[in-house]
């Protein structure tokens, strides 16, 4: 618990130990170790996003690309095996290696007189710990693949209703918002019969494209649409 960097990382490790004890007692499964995080790390086939005006009241008149390059963050998640290994295992390994690095470093560097500034040594140690976490999770990724782990359970959107947040007509691709467990999720959609769907229309997801990247929707025939 001394000096300060050791105390901070020891407290964090204590919290993680309590989590794993509760997980052991409660019999948490592999899916529970993701804590509800939904990481899409399929860097080979990212889904396009709709270009919506900032005020949310305009129309989207721009055709969306079918495929675009994944960002740095998504590549980083894939590099760290997020989605192939439960998130809590990756987080625990990262904090554990940072904690060990802190204990070793403070034995050779006297940071006591630095006061609160001594916490700055955690910055390089966090990055170094990422390297060891990557090495640690590589064999785990192969193990979880062998037992059939595929990350978060896929959400079935077919049959769900949502609300258009862009305007589409014909073969144009737009964006619709669906609420799942109180969380708003935006999907790329296209009119199933080419009819016009305006911003704010309530829609029903009836089908999906062959590559499962675009959902086909029709206007929901309910009282709120009249």
Coordinates of C-alpha atoms in Angstrom, one line a residue:
X1 CA 0.0 0.0 0.0
X2 CA 3.0 2.3 -0.1
X3 CA 3.9 4.5 -2.0
X4 CA 0.7 6.0 -3.5
X5 CA 0.9 4.2 -7.0
X6 CA 1.0 0.8 -5.1
X7 CA -2.0 1.8 -3.0
X8 CA -4.1 2.8 -6.0
X9 CA -3.4 -0.4 -7.9
X10 CA -3.8 -2.6 -4.8
X11 CA -7.2 -1.2 -4.2
X12 CA -8.2 -1.8 -7.9
X13 CA -6.9 -5.3 -7.6
X14 CA -8.9 -5.8 -4.4
X15 CA -12.1 -4.8 -6.3
X16 CA -11.3 -7.2 -9.1
X17 CA -10.7 -10.0 -6.6
X18 CA -14.1 -9.3 -5.0
X19 CA -15.7 -9.4 -8.4
X20 CA -14.2 -12.8 -9.2
X21 CA -15.2 -14.2 -5.8
X22 CA -18.8 -13.1 -6.4
X23 CA -18.6 -14.6 -9.9
X24 CA -17.4 -17.9 -8.4
X25 CA -20.1 -18.0 -5.7
X26 CA -22.9 -16.9 -8.1
X27 CA -21.8 -19.3 -10.8
X28 CA -21.4 -16.7 -13.5
X29 CA -21.1 -18.0 -17.0
X30 CA -18.8 -16.9 -19.8
X31 CA -21.3 -14.5 -21.2
X32 CA -21.7 -12.8 -17.8
X33 CA -18.0 -11.8 -17.9
X34 CA -18.7 -9.4 -20.7
X35 CA -20.8 -7.2 -18.3
X36 CA -23.2 -6.3 -21.1
X37 CA -20.5 -4.7 -23.3
X38 CA -21.3 -5.2 -27.0
X39 CA -18.1 -4.9 -29.0
X40 CA -18.2 -5.3 -32.7
X41 CA -14.7 -6.3 -33.6
X42 CA -15.4 -7.7 -37.1
X43 CA -12.8 -5.5 -38.7
X44 CA -13.2 -7.2 -42.1
X45 CA -16.8 -6.2 -42.5
X46 CA -17.9 -3.1 -40.6
X47 CA -21.4 -1.8 -40.9
X48 CA -21.8 1.6 -42.5
X49 CA -23.4 4.4 -40.5
X50 CA -26.0 6.8 -41.7
X51 CA -25.1 10.4 -42.2
X52 CA -27.8 12.2 -40.1
X53 CA -28.0 16.0 -39.7
X54 CA -27.1 17.2 -36.2
X55 CA -30.5 18.6 -35.4
X56 CA -32.1 15.2 -36.2
X57 CA -34.9 16.9 -38.2
X58 CA -33.3 16.9 -41.6
X59 CA -33.3 14.4 -44.4
X60 CA -30.5 12.1 -45.4
X61 CA -30.0 12.5 -49.1
X62 CA -26.6 10.9 -49.2
X63 CA -26.2 7.3 -50.4
X64 CA -24.3 5.3 -47.9
X65 CA -21.2 3.3 -48.7
X66 CA -21.6 -0.5 -48.4
X67 CA -18.2 -0.9 -46.8
X68 CA -15.7 1.4 -45.0
X69 CA -12.4 1.0 -43.3
X70 CA -12.6 0.3 -39.5
X71 CA -11.2 2.9 -37.2
X72 CA -8.2 2.7 -35.0
X73 CA -10.2 1.9 -31.9
X74 CA -11.9 -1.1 -33.5
X75 CA -8.6 -2.4 -34.7
X76 CA -7.2 -1.9 -31.2
X77 CA -10.1 -3.9 -29.7
X78 CA -9.5 -6.7 -32.2
X79 CA -5.7 -6.6 -31.5
X80 CA -6.5 -7.1 -27.7
X81 CA -8.8 -10.0 -28.5
X82 CA -11.9 -8.2 -27.3
X83 CA -14.8 -10.3 -28.6
X84 CA -12.7 -13.5 -28.6
X85 CA -12.0 -13.4 -24.9
X86 CA -14.5 -12.3 -22.2
X87 CA -14.0 -8.6 -21.5
X88 CA -13.5 -9.0 -17.7
X89 CA -10.7 -11.5 -18.3
X90 CA -8.9 -9.0 -20.5
X91 CA -9.5 -6.2 -18.0
X92 CA -8.4 -8.3 -15.0
X93 CA -5.2 -9.3 -16.8
X94 CA -4.4 -5.7 -17.8
X95 CA -4.8 -4.5 -14.2
X96 CA -2.9 -7.4 -12.8
X97 CA 0.1 -6.8 -15.0
X98 CA 0.0 -3.1 -14.2
X99 CA -0.1 -3.9 -10.5
X100 CA 2.9 -6.2 -10.7
X101 CA 4.8 -3.6 -12.8
X102 CA 4.0 -0.9 -10.2
X103 CA 5.3 -3.1 -7.3
X104 CA 8.5 -3.8 -9.2
X105 CA 9.1 -0.2 -10.4
X106 CA 8.6 1.4 -7.0
X107 CA 11.3 -0.9 -5.6
X108 CA 13.9 0.7 -7.9
X109 CA 12.5 4.2 -8.2
X110 CA 11.9 6.3 -5.1
X111 CA 8.6 8.1 -5.9
X112 CA 7.6 8.8 -2.3
X113 CA 8.8 12.4 -2.4
X114 CA 6.8 13.0 -5.6
X115 CA 3.5 13.1 -3.8
X116 CA 0.5 12.9 -6.0
X117 CA 2.7 13.2 -9.1
X118 CA 4.0 9.7 -8.4
X119 CA 0.8 8.5 -10.1
X120 CA 2.3 9.5 -13.4
X121 CA 4.4 6.3 -13.4
X122 CA 1.2 4.4 -14.0
X123 CA 0.8 5.9 -17.4
X124 CA 3.8 4.0 -19.1
X125 CA 3.1 1.0 -17.0
X126 CA -0.5 0.8 -18.3
X127 CA 0.9 0.7 -21.9
X128 CA 3.5 -1.9 -21.0
X129 CA 0.9 -4.0 -19.4
X130 CA -1.1 -4.0 -22.6
X131 CA 1.7 -5.9 -24.3
X132 CA 1.8 -8.6 -21.6
X133 CA -2.1 -8.7 -21.7
X134 CA -1.9 -9.4 -25.4
X135 CA 0.5 -12.3 -24.9
X136 CA -1.6 -13.7 -22.1
X137 CA -4.9 -13.6 -24.0
X138 CA -3.6 -15.1 -27.3
X139 CA -3.8 -18.7 -26.0
X140 CA -7.1 -17.9 -24.2
X141 CA -8.5 -16.7 -27.5
X142 CA -7.8 -20.1 -29.1
X143 CA -9.2 -21.9 -26.0
X144 CA -12.5 -19.9 -26.1
X145 CA -12.8 -20.5 -29.9
X146 CA -12.4 -24.2 -29.3
X147 CA -15.3 -24.2 -26.8
X148 CA -17.5 -22.2 -29.1
X149 CA -17.4 -18.8 -27.4
X150 CA -18.5 -16.1 -29.9
X151 CA -18.7 -13.0 -27.7
X152 CA -22.0 -11.3 -26.9
X153 CA -25.2 -13.1 -28.0
X154 CA -26.4 -11.6 -31.3
X155 CA -29.6 -9.6 -31.1
X156 CA -32.4 -10.7 -33.3
X157 CA -33.9 -7.6 -34.8
X158 CA -36.4 -9.3 -37.1
X159 CA -40.0 -8.5 -36.1
X160 CA -39.0 -5.5 -33.9
X161 CA -40.4 -2.0 -34.5
X162 CA -38.4 1.2 -34.6
X163 CA -38.4 4.8 -35.8
X164 CA -36.8 6.2 -38.9
X165 CA -34.1 8.9 -38.3
X166 CA -33.6 9.5 -42.0
X167 CA -35.7 9.5 -45.2
X168 CA -35.5 6.6 -47.7
X169 CA -37.1 5.7 -50.9
X170 CA -36.4 3.1 -53.6
X171 CA -33.1 1.3 -53.1
X172 CA -31.7 4.1 -50.9
X173 CA -30.2 3.1 -47.5
X174 CA -31.0 5.0 -44.4
X175 CA -31.0 4.7 -40.7
X176 CA -33.6 3.6 -38.1
X177 CA -33.5 3.5 -34.4
X178 CA -34.6 0.5 -32.4
X179 CA -34.9 0.3 -28.6
X180 CA -33.5 -2.9 -27.1
X181 CA -33.5 -3.2 -23.3
X182 CA -33.9 0.6 -23.0
X183 CA -30.8 1.0 -25.2
X184 CA -31.2 2.8 -28.5
X185 CA -29.5 1.0 -31.4
X186 CA -29.2 2.4 -34.9
X187 CA -29.5 0.1 -37.9
X188 CA -28.9 0.5 -41.6
X189 CA -32.3 0.0 -43.3
X190 CA -33.9 -0.1 -46.7
X191 CA -37.5 0.0 -47.7
X192 CA -38.7 -3.6 -48.5
X193 CA -40.9 -2.5 -51.4
X194 CA -39.2 0.8 -52.3
X195 CA -41.9 3.0 -50.9
X196 CA -41.1 6.3 -49.3
X197 CA -40.4 6.3 -45.5
X198 CA -39.9 9.7 -43.9
X199 CA -38.1 10.9 -40.8
X200 CA -40.1 10.0 -37.7
X201 CA -42.1 7.2 -39.3
X202 CA -42.5 4.1 -37.2
X203 CA -41.3 1.0 -39.1
X204 CA -41.3 -2.8 -38.7
X205 CA -38.2 -4.8 -39.5
X206 CA -39.4 -7.6 -41.7
X207 CA -36.3 -9.0 -43.4
X208 CA -32.5 -8.6 -43.9
X209 CA -30.1 -8.5 -46.8
X210 CA -28.1 -11.6 -47.8
X211 CA -25.0 -10.2 -46.2
X212 CA -27.0 -9.4 -43.0
X213 CA -25.7 -5.8 -43.0
X214 CA -28.9 -4.0 -44.1
X215 CA -32.4 -4.6 -42.7
X216 CA -35.5 -4.4 -44.8
X217 CA -38.3 -2.4 -43.3
X218 CA -41.9 -1.5 -44.0
X219 CA -44.2 1.2 -42.4
X220 CA -45.7 0.0 -39.2
X221 CA -49.5 0.0 -39.5
X222 CA -50.4 1.2 -36.1
X223 CA -52.5 4.1 -34.7
X224 CA -49.4 6.2 -34.0
X225 CA -48.6 6.3 -37.7
X226 CA -52.0 7.9 -38.6

